[in-house]
C-alpha positions as a Python dict, from the first residue, in 0.01 Angstrom:
ca = {
    (1, 'T'): (0, 0, 0),
    (2, 'L'): (141, 111, -336),
    (3, 'V'): (-151, 238, -541),
    (4, 'Q'): (23, 413, -828),
    (5, 'L'): (355, 403, -1011),
    (6, 'G'): (467, 682, -1239),
    (7, 'F'): (765, 723, -1468),
    (8, 'F'): (985, 1031, -1445),
    (9, 'K'): (1196, 1115, -1748),
    (10, 'G'): (1501, 1316, -1654),
    (11, 'D'): (1836, 1308, -1479),
    (12, 'A'): (1902, 1329, -1106),
    (13, 'A'): (1898, 1709, -1108),
    (14, 'D'): (1551, 1699, -1264),
    (15, 'V'): (1430, 1458, -997),
    (16, 'F'): (1570, 1687, -728),
    (17, 'G'): (1385, 1981, -884),
    (18, 'H'): (1067, 1773, -899),
    (19, 'Y'): (1091, 1699, -526),
    (20, 'Q'): (1154, 2066, -449),
    (21, 'A'): (849, 2170, -648),
    (22, 'T'): (605, 1902, -537),
    (23, 'R'): (717, 1760, -202),
    (24, 'A'): (824, 1880, 139),
    (25, 'A'): (1168, 2041, 135),
    (26, 'G'): (1315, 1764, 348),
    (27, 'E'): (1236, 1502, 85),
    (28, 'A'): (1446, 1686, -174),
    (29, 'L'): (1744, 1685, 64),
    (30, 'D'): (1682, 1318, 148),
    (31, 'F'): (1687, 1231, -221),
    (32, 'A'): (2007, 1430, -282),
    (33, 'E'): (2189, 1257, 3),
    (34, 'T'): (2076, 913, -111),
    (35, 'W'): (2189, 988, -465),
    (36, 'L'): (2525, 1135, -366),
    (37, 'R'): (2617, 838, -147),
    (38, 'V'): (2599, 623, -459),
    (39, 'H'): (2716, 889, -707),
    (40, 'P'): (2967, 1103, -512),
    (41, 'E'): (3115, 1229, -840),
    (42, 'D'): (2793, 1412, -937),
    (43, 'A'): (2913, 1772, -891),
    (44, 'T'): (2588, 1921, -1019),
    (45, 'M'): (2378, 1741, -761),
    (46, 'L'): (2626, 1833, -488),
    (47, 'Q'): (2593, 2202, -578),
    (48, 'L'): (2213, 2182, -591),
    (49, 'Y'): (2204, 2004, -256),
    (50, 'A'): (2436, 2255, -89),
    (51, 'A'): (2242, 2552, -224),
    (52, 'A'): (1908, 2407, -110),
    (53, 'A'): (2043, 2320, 235),
    (54, 'S'): (2185, 2670, 277),
    (55, 'Q'): (1861, 2837, 167),
    (56, 'R'): (1669, 2632, 424),
    (57, 'N'): (1914, 2708, 706),
    (58, 'Q'): (2028, 2347, 709),
    (59, 'N'): (2402, 2416, 720),
    (60, 'G'): (2443, 2179, 1014),
    (61, 'R'): (2295, 1898, 809),
    (62, 'L'): (2511, 1994, 510),
    (63, 'D'): (2823, 1998, 726),
    (64, 'A'): (2752, 1654, 873),
    (65, 'F'): (2690, 1507, 528),
    (66, 'L'): (3005, 1658, 378),
    (67, 'R'): (3222, 1545, 669),
    (68, 'A'): (3104, 1188, 614),
    (69, 'G'): (3243, 1205, 259),
    (70, 'L'): (3578, 1368, 330),
    (71, 'T'): (3742, 1030, 385),
    (72, 'N'): (3621, 897, 48),
    (73, 'R'): (3893, 761, -176),
    (74, 'P'): (3970, 863, -437),
    (75, 'V'): (3958, 1213, -294),
    (76, 'R'): (3644, 1392, -407),
    (77, 'I'): (3770, 1745, -464),
    (78, 'E'): (3418, 1887, -508),
    (79, 'W'): (3320, 1767, -160),
    (80, 'H'): (3629, 1926, -8),
    (81, 'R'): (3575, 2251, -198),
    (82, 'M'): (3219, 2267, -66),
    (83, 'Y'): (3336, 2184, 286),
    (84, 'Q'): (3606, 2453, 271),
    (85, 'T'): (3358, 2712, 145),
    (86, 'L'): (3119, 2626, 428),
    (87, 'H'): (3386, 2672, 696),
    (88, 'D'): (3620, 2936, 555),
    (89, 'R'): (3511, 3210, 795),
    (90, 'P'): (3749, 3433, 993),
    (91, 'A'): (3682, 3241, 1315),
    (92, 'E'): (3741, 2902, 1150),
    (93, 'H'): (4011, 2980, 894),
    (94, 'A'): (4312, 2888, 1108),
    (95, 'A'): (4163, 2552, 1206),
    (96, 'L'): (4073, 2481, 844),
    (97, 'V'): (4427, 2561, 729),
    (98, 'N'): (4566, 2333, 999),
    (99, 'Q'): (4335, 2051, 894),
    (100, 'Y'): (4456, 2059, 532),
    (101, 'T'): (4818, 2121, 631),
    (102, 'Q'): (4804, 1793, 822),
    (103, 'L'): (4644, 1609, 531),
    (104, 'L'): (4919, 1736, 302),
    (105, 'A'): (5193, 1650, 553),
    (106, 'A'): (5074, 1289, 553),
    (107, 'D'): (5096, 1273, 172),
    (108, 'P'): (5313, 1569, 56),
    (109, 'T'): (5313, 1489, -317),
    (110, 'N'): (4938, 1433, -346),
    (111, 'S'): (4803, 1666, -616),
    (112, 'N'): (4462, 1696, -452),
    (113, 'W'): (4597, 1797, -111),
    (114, 'L'): (4837, 2048, -268),
    (115, 'Y'): (4550, 2210, -456),
    (116, 'L'): (4313, 2214, -160),
    (117, 'R'): (4578, 2358, 70),
    (118, 'G'): (4647, 2627, -191),
    (119, 'R'): (4280, 2727, -195),
    (120, 'L'): (4310, 2830, 169),
    (121, 'E'): (4635, 3022, 131),
    (122, 'T'): (4597, 3398, 179),
    (123, 'D'): (4948, 3473, 47),
    (124, 'R'): (4891, 3475, -330),
    (125, 'V'): (5253, 3392, -416),
    (126, 'A'): (5243, 3091, -186),
    (127, 'A'): (4905, 2987, -326),
    (128, 'R'): (5041, 2993, -681),
    (129, 'D'): (5327, 2769, -573),
    (130, 'Y'): (5081, 2514, -433),
    (131, 'F'): (4884, 2516, -761),
    (132, 'V'): (5195, 2474, -976),
    (133, 'R'): (5317, 2183, -763),
    (134, 'S'): (4969, 2030, -770),
    (135, 'A'): (4957, 2046, -1150),
    (136, 'Q'): (5303, 1895, -1176),
    (137, 'A'): (5208, 1611, -942),
    (138, 'D'): (4913, 1509, -1162),
    (139, 'T'): (4889, 1646, -1515),
    (140, 'N'): (4534, 1511, -1545),
    (141, 'N'): (4402, 1704, -1245),
    (142, 'P'): (4200, 1996, -1388),
    (143, 'F'): (4160, 2189, -1063),
    (144, 'P'): (4513, 2331, -1018),
    (145, 'V'): (4514, 2427, -1387),
    (146, 'Y'): (4182, 2602, -1338),
    (147, 'A'): (4318, 2773, -1025),
    (148, 'Q'): (4616, 2912, -1214),
    (149, 'G'): (4388, 3044, -1485),
    (150, 'Y'): (4155, 3195, -1226),
    (151, 'D'): (4447, 3366, -1054),
    (152, 'L'): (4562, 3524, -1381),
    (153, 'M'): (4208, 3625, -1471),
    (154, 'A'): (4166, 3791, -1131),
    (155, 'R'): (4471, 4003, -1215),
    (156, 'A'): (4318, 4092, -1555),
    (157, 'D'): (4586, 3895, -1740),
    (158, 'W'): (4328, 3763, -1982),
    (159, 'A'): (4577, 3644, -2244),
    (160, 'G'): (4774, 3458, -1979),
    (161, 'A'): (4462, 3301, -1829),
    (162, 'K'): (4317, 3170, -2154),
    (163, 'P'): (4548, 2870, -2217),
    (164, 'F'): (4511, 2752, -1856),
    (165, 'L'): (4132, 2773, -1871),
    (166, 'E'): (4126, 2602, -2211),
    (167, 'Q'): (4328, 2316, -2066),
    (168, 'A'): (4101, 2296, -1760),
    (169, 'V'): (3791, 2279, -1979),
    (170, 'H'): (3957, 2007, -2188),
    (171, 'L'): (4043, 1805, -1878),
    (172, 'R'): (3697, 1848, -1724),
    (173, 'R'): (3450, 1849, -2008),
    (174, 'G'): (3094, 1936, -1914),
    (175, 'D'): (3183, 2156, -1615),
    (176, 'E'): (2985, 2473, -1684),
    (177, 'R'): (3181, 2674, -1425),
    (178, 'F'): (3510, 2611, -1602),
    (179, 'A'): (3351, 2683, -1939),
    (180, 'D'): (3195, 3004, -1805),
    (181, 'L'): (3530, 3143, -1691),
    (182, 'L'): (3684, 3061, -2029),
    (183, 'F'): (3389, 3239, -2194),
    (184, 'T'): (3443, 3548, -1976),
    (185, 'T'): (3813, 3549, -2060),
    (186, 'R'): (3746, 3525, -2432),
    (187, 'L'): (3487, 3801, -2404),
    (188, 'A'): (3748, 4024, -2239),
    (189, 'L'): (3987, 3944, -2524),
    (190, 'G'): (3739, 4076, -2782),
    (191, 'E'): (3614, 3743, -2913),
    (192, 'A'): (3242, 3832, -2886),
    (193, 'P'): (3161, 3773, -3258),
    (194, 'A'): (3307, 3421, -3247),
    (195, 'L'): (3132, 3351, -2916),
    (196, 'E'): (2801, 3465, -3064),
    (197, 'Q'): (2833, 3217, -3350),
    (198, 'E'): (2937, 2933, -3120),
    (199, 'S'): (2640, 3003, -2891),
    (200, 'R'): (2397, 3009, -3184),
    (201, 'Q'): (2537, 2678, -3308),
    (202, 'R'): (2493, 2521, -2966),
    (203, 'L'): (2137, 2652, -2938),
    (204, 'A'): (2060, 2499, -3276),
    (205, 'R'): (2159, 2164, -3122),
    (206, 'E'): (2020, 2233, -2774),
    (207, 'P'): (1741, 2491, -2813),
    (208, 'L'): (1655, 2487, -2441),
    (209, 'S'): (2010, 2520, -2304),
    (210, 'Y'): (1999, 2818, -2069),
    (211, 'T'): (2379, 2828, -2045),
    (212, 'A'): (2405, 2862, -2422),
    (213, 'E'): (2132, 3127, -2413),
    (214, 'F'): (2313, 3326, -2142),
    (215, 'A'): (2632, 3308, -2349),
    (216, 'L'): (2448, 3436, -2655),
    (217, 'L'): (2296, 3726, -2462),
    (218, 'D'): (2633, 3827, -2320),
    (219, 'A'): (2807, 3802, -2657),
    (220, 'L'): (2538, 4015, -2823),
    (221, 'A'): (2546, 4272, -2543),
    (222, 'A'): (2924, 4300, -2570),
    (223, 'Q'): (2872, 4400, -2934),
    (224, 'E'): (2606, 4659, -2841),
    (225, 'K'): (2337, 4460, -3026),
    (226, 'K'): (2064, 4558, -2782),
    (227, 'D'): (1765, 4480, -3002),
    (228, 'E'): (1905, 4136, -3078),
    (229, 'V'): (1955, 4070, -2707),
    (230, 'V'): (1586, 4132, -2637),
    (231, 'R'): (1475, 3933, -2942),
    (232, 'A'): (1695, 3635, -2848),
    (233, 'A'): (1556, 3634, -2493),
    (234, 'D'): (1195, 3652, -2619),
    (235, 'E'): (1253, 3368, -2865),
    (236, 'F'): (1403, 3150, -2592),
    (237, 'A'): (1110, 3230, -2363),
    (238, 'T'): (868, 3119, -2634),
    (239, 'R'): (1051, 2789, -2679),
    (240, 'C'): (1046, 2729, -2303),
    (241, 'H'): (675, 2804, -2271),
    (242, 'N'): (595, 2582, -2568),
    (243, 'R'): (787, 2295, -2408),
    (244, 'F'): (717, 2337, -2036),
    (245, 'G'): (412, 2561, -2010),
    (246, 'T'): (378, 2748, -1681),
    (247, 'H'): (659, 2540, -1528),
    (248, 'A'): (901, 2739, -1746),
    (249, 'Q'): (836, 3072, -1576),
    (250, 'S'): (1136, 3075, -1341),
    (251, 'L'): (1371, 2998, -1629),
    (252, 'V'): (1203, 3254, -1852),
    (253, 'N'): (1239, 3515, -1577),
    (254, 'A'): (1609, 3436, -1537),
    (255, 'V'): (1670, 3477, -1911),
    (256, 'H'): (1484, 3808, -1928),
    (257, 'Y'): (1665, 3934, -1619),
    (258, 'R'): (1998, 3848, -1782),
    (259, 'A'): (1897, 4024, -2103),
    (260, 'W'): (1775, 4346, -1941),
    (261, 'Y'): (2072, 4367, -1708),
    (262, 'S'): (2320, 4312, -1990),
    (263, 'I'): (2179, 4605, -2190),
    (264, 'A'): (2141, 4824, -1878),
    (265, 'D'): (1760, 4845, -1897),
    (266, 'F'): (1738, 4867, -1520),
    (267, 'E'): (1390, 5022, -1507),
    (268, 'R'): (1243, 4727, -1692),
    (269, 'L'): (1449, 4489, -1478),
    (270, 'K'): (1312, 4645, -1160),
    (271, 'A'): (953, 4642, -1284),
    (272, 'A'): (972, 4273, -1369),
    (273, 'A'): (1139, 4172, -1043),
    (274, 'M'): (895, 4364, -822),
    (275, 'T'): (641, 4079, -832),
    (276, 'D'): (894, 3794, -821),
    (277, 'R'): (901, 3669, -461),
    (278, 'T'): (1162, 3398, -523),
    (279, 'P'): (1515, 3437, -379),
    (280, 'N'): (1642, 3507, -731),
    (281, 'G'): (1374, 3770, -782),
    (282, 'R'): (1468, 3945, -456),
    (283, 'E'): (1834, 3948, -555),
    (284, 'V'): (1758, 4085, -901),
    (285, 'L'): (1539, 4358, -753),
    (286, 'A'): (1824, 4462, -522),
    (287, 'M'): (2064, 4470, -816),
    (288, 'A'): (1825, 4686, -1019),
    (289, 'E'): (1773, 4932, -734),
    (290, 'I'): (2146, 4963, -674),
    (291, 'E'): (2208, 5025, -1045),
    (292, 'L'): (1937, 5293, -1039),
    (293, 'G'): (2114, 5467, -752),
    (294, 'D'): (1871, 5360, -480),
    (295, 'A'): (2116, 5172, -258),
    (296, 'A'): (1920, 5273, 53),
}
């Protein structure tokens, strides 16, 4: 018998977070799978689902769900990327390469298969050729453009990487991963002052955007503005607490961790993470101890 009906204001990712916080873990995964069957293009939900499944040792469930979507058309590159990441282990690599070689052989000019086969290529020259051919096959496919930019960035060719990453961001607006790599590239090219202003402008529009806040902290740290880094983190924490109360604590912790790490205040970072029993808190504590020379 239904005895109460409530309204939840938020997007699918918020609903997923609500289930994780208030229900059994399995219900969060159930919701994600139900949502993704209807909205297979929702890359954010796919990432949240995969991360939650992995944390709960549910990789078998994740694998079965991803396999069911590999035959989707149009090809859902995010599903295949997740599937490849799950299986790209030394013992499985050859079989994975063979699987995507066969897919490409059946449709040799398909931009998606060229890109996905290139992701698995261990010969970097050959991988670049796959990405170039993929981009030529479909000029609107952002992934091979992103891959070329990533390859140049990995070789510290920041100036060469920038136009590729700018194009990828243009083709796939709203993808924070693409935008983050472009941000890193611009930071390496000495554009921190401009990035600071852009981040402040975005925060003026979206005062609770943690991605904009992280960008601001990094841009300030790159300019050695340590006091401003701490002040910006504290101001963001206040806004979060005012809006979300105690529910904001995990986000507030993440912002403070980012701030203290970026200005190399590892003692304060360690002290704060000592009482944080979340997976993120454990990781931050390990990072702080390593930075302080206590790798053991």
